[in-house]
mmCIF file of C-alpha atoms in Angstrom:
data_model
loop_
_atom_site.group_PDB
_atom_site.id
_atom_site.type_symbol
_atom_site.label_atom_id
_atom_site.label_comp_id
_atom_site.label_asym_id
_atom_site.label_seq_id
_atom_site.Cartn_x
_atom_site.Cartn_y
_atom_site.Cartn_z
ATOM 1 C CA UNK X 1 124.968 -164.564 -14.345
ATOM 2 C CA UNK X 2 125.573 -168.160 -15.121
ATOM 3 C CA UNK X 3 122.622 -169.865 -16.689
ATOM 4 C CA UNK X 4 124.251 -173.550 -16.580
ATOM 5 C CA UNK X 5 123.920 -175.986 -13.571
ATOM 6 C CA UNK X 6 126.864 -176.487 -11.374
ATOM 7 C CA UNK X 7 127.423 -179.976 -13.068
ATOM 8 C CA UNK X 8 127.052 -178.492 -16.834
ATOM 9 C CA UNK X 9 129.665 -175.589 -15.952
ATOM 10 C CA UNK X 10 132.267 -178.152 -15.105
ATOM 11 C CA UNK X 11 131.716 -179.857 -18.284
ATOM 12 C CA UNK X 12 132.006 -176.350 -20.067
ATOM 13 C CA UNK X 13 135.105 -175.122 -18.323
ATOM 14 C CA UNK X 14 137.080 -178.457 -19.376
ATOM 15 C CA UNK X 15 135.741 -178.117 -22.867
ATOM 16 C CA UNK X 16 136.704 -174.333 -22.830
ATOM 17 C CA UNK X 17 140.174 -175.502 -21.285
ATOM 18 C CA UNK X 18 140.935 -178.099 -23.900
ATOM 19 C CA UNK X 19 139.952 -175.153 -26.891
ATOM 20 C CA UNK X 20 137.570 -177.846 -28.169
ATOM 21 C CA UNK X 21 136.697 -176.635 -31.761
ATOM 22 C CA UNK X 22 132.747 -176.857 -30.696
ATOM 23 C CA UNK X 23 132.857 -175.147 -27.223
ATOM 24 C CA UNK X 24 130.006 -173.077 -28.727
ATOM 25 C CA UNK X 25 127.429 -176.312 -29.467
ATOM 26 C CA UNK X 26 128.546 -177.795 -26.215
ATOM 27 C CA UNK X 27 127.507 -174.751 -24.291
ATOM 28 C CA UNK X 28 123.978 -174.531 -26.242
ATOM 29 C CA UNK X 29 123.375 -178.314 -25.304
ATOM 30 C CA UNK X 30 124.233 -177.920 -21.644
ATOM 31 C CA UNK X 31 121.600 -174.838 -21.837
ATOM 32 C CA UNK X 32 119.285 -176.816 -22.771
ATOM 33 C CA UNK X 33 119.758 -179.741 -20.437
ATOM 34 C CA UNK X 34 120.075 -176.881 -17.612
ATOM 35 C CA UNK X 35 116.666 -175.285 -18.899
ATOM 36 C CA UNK X 36 115.045 -179.098 -19.086
ATOM 37 C CA UNK X 37 116.279 -180.034 -15.814
ATOM 38 C CA UNK X 38 115.109 -176.687 -14.162
ATOM 39 C CA UNK X 39 111.512 -177.296 -15.467
ATOM 40 C CA UNK X 40 111.654 -181.202 -14.571
ATOM 41 C CA UNK X 41 112.377 -180.053 -10.579
ATOM 42 C CA UNK X 42 109.615 -177.509 -10.928
ATOM 43 C CA UNK X 43 107.254 -179.756 -12.492
ATOM 44 C CA UNK X 44 108.430 -182.518 -9.705
ATOM 45 C CA UNK X 45 107.841 -180.177 -7.045
ATOM 46 C CA UNK X 46 104.458 -179.411 -7.815
ATOM 47 C CA UNK X 47 103.388 -182.880 -8.457
ATOM 48 C CA UNK X 48 104.864 -183.663 -5.740
ATOM 49 C CA UNK X 49 102.388 -181.839 -3.696
ATOM 50 C CA UNK X 50 99.758 -183.884 -4.942
ATOM 51 C CA UNK X 51 101.853 -187.054 -3.909
ATOM 52 C CA UNK X 52 102.239 -187.795 -7.532
ATOM 53 C CA UNK X 53 105.504 -188.506 -9.928
ATOM 54 C CA UNK X 54 105.431 -187.805 -13.340
ATOM 55 C CA UNK X 55 105.118 -191.487 -14.156
ATOM 56 C CA UNK X 56 102.062 -191.493 -12.129
ATOM 57 C CA UNK X 57 100.345 -188.553 -13.650
ATOM 58 C CA UNK X 58 100.551 -190.128 -16.955
ATOM 59 C CA UNK X 59 98.986 -193.268 -15.503
ATOM 60 C CA UNK X 60 96.282 -191.185 -14.307
ATOM 61 C CA UNK X 61 95.574 -189.709 -17.389
ATOM 62 C CA UNK X 62 95.923 -192.624 -19.477
ATOM 63 C CA UNK X 63 93.516 -194.360 -17.792
ATOM 64 C CA UNK X 64 90.934 -191.262 -17.125
ATOM 65 C CA UNK X 65 90.607 -191.675 -21.138
ATOM 66 C CA UNK X 66 89.709 -195.482 -20.687
ATOM 67 C CA UNK X 67 86.861 -196.172 -17.885
ATOM 68 C CA UNK X 68 86.853 -199.379 -18.660
ATOM 69 C CA UNK X 69 90.313 -199.799 -17.464
ATOM 70 C CA UNK X 70 93.762 -200.896 -19.097
ATOM 71 C CA UNK X 71 95.882 -203.974 -18.903
ATOM 72 C CA UNK X 72 99.516 -203.661 -17.117
ATOM 73 C CA UNK X 73 101.088 -204.703 -20.009
ATOM 74 C CA UNK X 74 98.923 -202.106 -21.928
ATOM 75 C CA UNK X 75 99.355 -198.816 -19.773
ATOM 76 C CA UNK X 76 103.358 -199.509 -19.587
ATOM 77 C CA UNK X 77 103.121 -199.485 -23.676
ATOM 78 C CA UNK X 78 101.599 -196.250 -23.775
ATOM 79 C CA UNK X 79 103.436 -194.690 -20.934
ATOM 80 C CA UNK X 80 106.778 -195.973 -22.462
ATOM 81 C CA UNK X 81 107.885 -197.729 -19.318
ATOM 82 C CA UNK X 82 108.781 -201.408 -18.929
ATOM 83 C CA UNK X 83 106.743 -203.932 -17.139
ATOM 84 C CA UNK X 84 108.636 -203.541 -14.181
ATOM 85 C CA UNK X 85 108.688 -199.630 -13.834
ATOM 86 C CA UNK X 86 104.961 -200.080 -14.440
ATOM 87 C CA UNK X 87 104.404 -202.382 -11.398
ATOM 88 C CA UNK X 88 105.777 -199.940 -8.807
ATOM 89 C CA UNK X 89 103.825 -197.179 -10.589
ATOM 90 C CA UNK X 90 100.677 -198.779 -9.974
ATOM 91 C CA UNK X 91 101.896 -200.093 -6.449
ATOM 92 C CA UNK X 92 101.785 -196.409 -5.235
ATOM 93 C CA UNK X 93 98.492 -195.351 -6.741
ATOM 94 C CA UNK X 94 96.838 -198.120 -5.537
ATOM 95 C CA UNK X 95 98.275 -197.179 -1.948
ATOM 96 C CA UNK X 96 97.027 -194.033 -2.489
ATOM 97 C CA UNK X 97 93.687 -195.268 -3.713
ATOM 98 C CA UNK X 98 93.509 -193.565 -6.902
ATOM 99 C CA UNK X 99 93.193 -197.290 -8.899
ATOM 100 C CA UNK X 100 92.300 -200.381 -8.563
ATOM 101 C CA UNK X 101 93.199 -203.654 -10.106
ATOM 102 C CA UNK X 102 90.538 -206.393 -11.027
ATOM 103 C CA UNK X 103 90.961 -209.833 -12.081
ATOM 104 C CA UNK X 104 89.012 -211.037 -14.680
ATOM 105 C CA UNK X 105 86.121 -213.301 -14.025
ATOM 106 C CA UNK X 106 86.710 -215.406 -17.065
ATOM 107 C CA UNK X 107 90.345 -215.529 -16.665
ATOM 108 C CA UNK X 108 92.180 -214.880 -13.546
ATOM 109 C CA UNK X 109 95.427 -214.241 -15.204
ATOM 110 C CA UNK X 110 93.644 -211.142 -16.776
ATOM 111 C CA UNK X 111 94.462 -207.929 -14.757
ATOM 112 C CA UNK X 112 92.657 -204.448 -15.478
ATOM 113 C CA UNK X 113 93.411 -201.773 -13.612
ATOM 114 C CA UNK X 114 90.857 -198.811 -13.740
ATOM 115 C CA UNK X 115 90.757 -195.273 -11.866
ATOM 116 C CA UNK X 116 88.863 -195.021 -8.413
ATOM 117 C CA UNK X 117 86.350 -191.965 -8.076
ATOM 118 C CA UNK X 118 89.107 -189.844 -6.219
ATOM 119 C CA UNK X 119 91.666 -190.877 -9.171
ATOM 120 C CA UNK X 120 89.057 -189.401 -11.685
ATOM 121 C CA UNK X 121 88.767 -186.401 -9.151
ATOM 122 C CA UNK X 122 91.950 -185.748 -8.725
ATOM 123 C CA UNK X 123 92.646 -186.152 -12.498
ATOM 124 C CA UNK X 124 89.889 -183.670 -13.587
ATOM 125 C CA UNK X 125 91.371 -180.916 -10.936
ATOM 126 C CA UNK X 126 94.937 -181.934 -11.923
ATOM 127 C CA UNK X 127 94.540 -181.750 -15.530
ATOM 128 C CA UNK X 128 93.761 -177.876 -16.090
ATOM 129 C CA UNK X 129 96.043 -177.007 -13.328
ATOM 130 C CA UNK X 130 98.810 -179.030 -14.528
ATOM 131 C CA UNK X 131 98.401 -177.897 -18.101
ATOM 132 C CA UNK X 132 97.990 -174.332 -16.974
ATOM 133 C CA UNK X 133 101.605 -174.490 -14.849
ATOM 134 C CA UNK X 134 102.778 -175.896 -18.049
ATOM 135 C CA UNK X 135 101.839 -173.450 -20.861
ATOM 136 C CA UNK X 136 103.122 -170.571 -18.555
ATOM 137 C CA UNK X 137 106.812 -171.790 -18.450
ATOM 138 C CA UNK X 138 107.410 -169.809 -21.265
ATOM 139 C CA UNK X 139 104.845 -167.141 -20.855
ATOM 140 C CA UNK X 140 107.274 -164.426 -20.485
ATOM 141 C CA UNK X 141 108.255 -164.818 -23.901
ATOM 142 C CA UNK X 142 106.926 -162.827 -26.405
ATOM 143 C CA UNK X 143 104.362 -165.090 -28.858
ATOM 144 C CA UNK X 144 106.704 -164.489 -31.765
ATOM 145 C CA UNK X 145 109.635 -165.621 -30.001
ATOM 146 C CA UNK X 146 107.402 -168.742 -28.516
ATOM 147 C CA UNK X 147 106.525 -169.905 -32.027
ATOM 148 C CA UNK X 148 110.272 -169.509 -33.219
ATOM 149 C CA UNK X 149 112.025 -171.521 -30.300
ATOM 150 C CA UNK X 150 109.084 -174.046 -30.753
ATOM 151 C CA UNK X 151 110.271 -174.364 -34.579
ATOM 152 C CA UNK X 152 113.821 -174.300 -33.470
ATOM 153 C CA UNK X 153 113.252 -177.340 -30.962
ATOM 154 C CA UNK X 154 111.512 -179.512 -33.389
ATOM 155 C CA UNK X 155 114.060 -178.937 -36.034
ATOM 156 C CA UNK X 156 116.408 -180.096 -33.244
ATOM 157 C CA UNK X 157 114.707 -183.240 -32.227
ATOM 158 C CA UNK X 158 114.190 -183.865 -36.185
ATOM 159 C CA UNK X 159 117.785 -183.470 -36.669
ATOM 160 C CA UNK X 160 118.874 -185.771 -33.275
ATOM 161 C CA UNK X 161 122.114 -187.404 -33.541
ATOM 162 C CA UNK X 162 121.210 -189.490 -30.771
ATOM 163 C CA UNK X 163 119.077 -191.687 -32.613
ATOM 164 C CA UNK X 164 121.637 -192.488 -34.804
ATOM 165 C CA UNK X 165 123.130 -195.592 -33.019
ATOM 166 C CA UNK X 166 126.218 -195.317 -35.561
ATOM 167 C CA UNK X 167 127.578 -192.195 -34.067
ATOM 168 C CA UNK X 168 129.572 -192.426 -31.501
ATOM 169 C CA UNK X 169 132.415 -190.528 -29.261
ATOM 170 C CA UNK X 170 136.078 -190.813 -29.810
ATOM 171 C CA UNK X 171 138.624 -190.966 -26.815
ATOM 172 C CA UNK X 172 142.235 -190.620 -27.441
ATOM 173 C CA UNK X 173 144.042 -192.970 -25.602
ATOM 174 C CA UNK X 174 147.279 -191.694 -24.450
ATOM 175 C CA UNK X 175 148.897 -195.331 -24.008
ATOM 176 C CA UNK X 176 148.702 -196.013 -27.887
ATOM 177 C CA UNK X 177 148.003 -192.763 -29.337
ATOM 178 C CA UNK X 178 145.321 -193.886 -31.222
ATOM 179 C CA UNK X 179 141.381 -192.873 -31.572
ATOM 180 C CA UNK X 180 139.131 -195.462 -30.391
ATOM 181 C CA UNK X 181 135.328 -195.637 -30.479
ATOM 182 C CA UNK X 182 133.202 -196.278 -26.926
ATOM 183 C CA UNK X 183 131.076 -199.750 -27.449
ATOM 184 C CA UNK X 184 127.720 -199.111 -28.235
#
């Protein structure tokens, strides 16, 4: 049974065909990507039943902690998205009548976003439901193995080379037979 998504199987097959010296490391990374994709698809399907995306869910949870509301800019910052993205997310939630945007009476340039009663009710219902689902993703693994996996993933995240912008992939240029790096 192949545990890799088809697109990752293709990458692995090419890595094996080229007899790359770190094929096992490539396969490990591709397995993690496949697992993450699988979890993300299942999460998206679950949230879709509520008419939500992960981005919209995050905004609902952020707003549920701030009954007086937050500005779109602060929401974008706390959700880790751009201001352009936040506008689309807010538009969708407003259409679902889960939030409202209010102008400040003293300064009409200031906008505050708040949950509606329906939005708060959805949060109250969805948070325990979603967290229970998340906690069950690895429930088939024994506790000791889950703790070990969590520790290993934490170590991998702490040493992640993706955060190091100086590390660049190299390619072989058949025209010059020289190695060069891609621009950052």
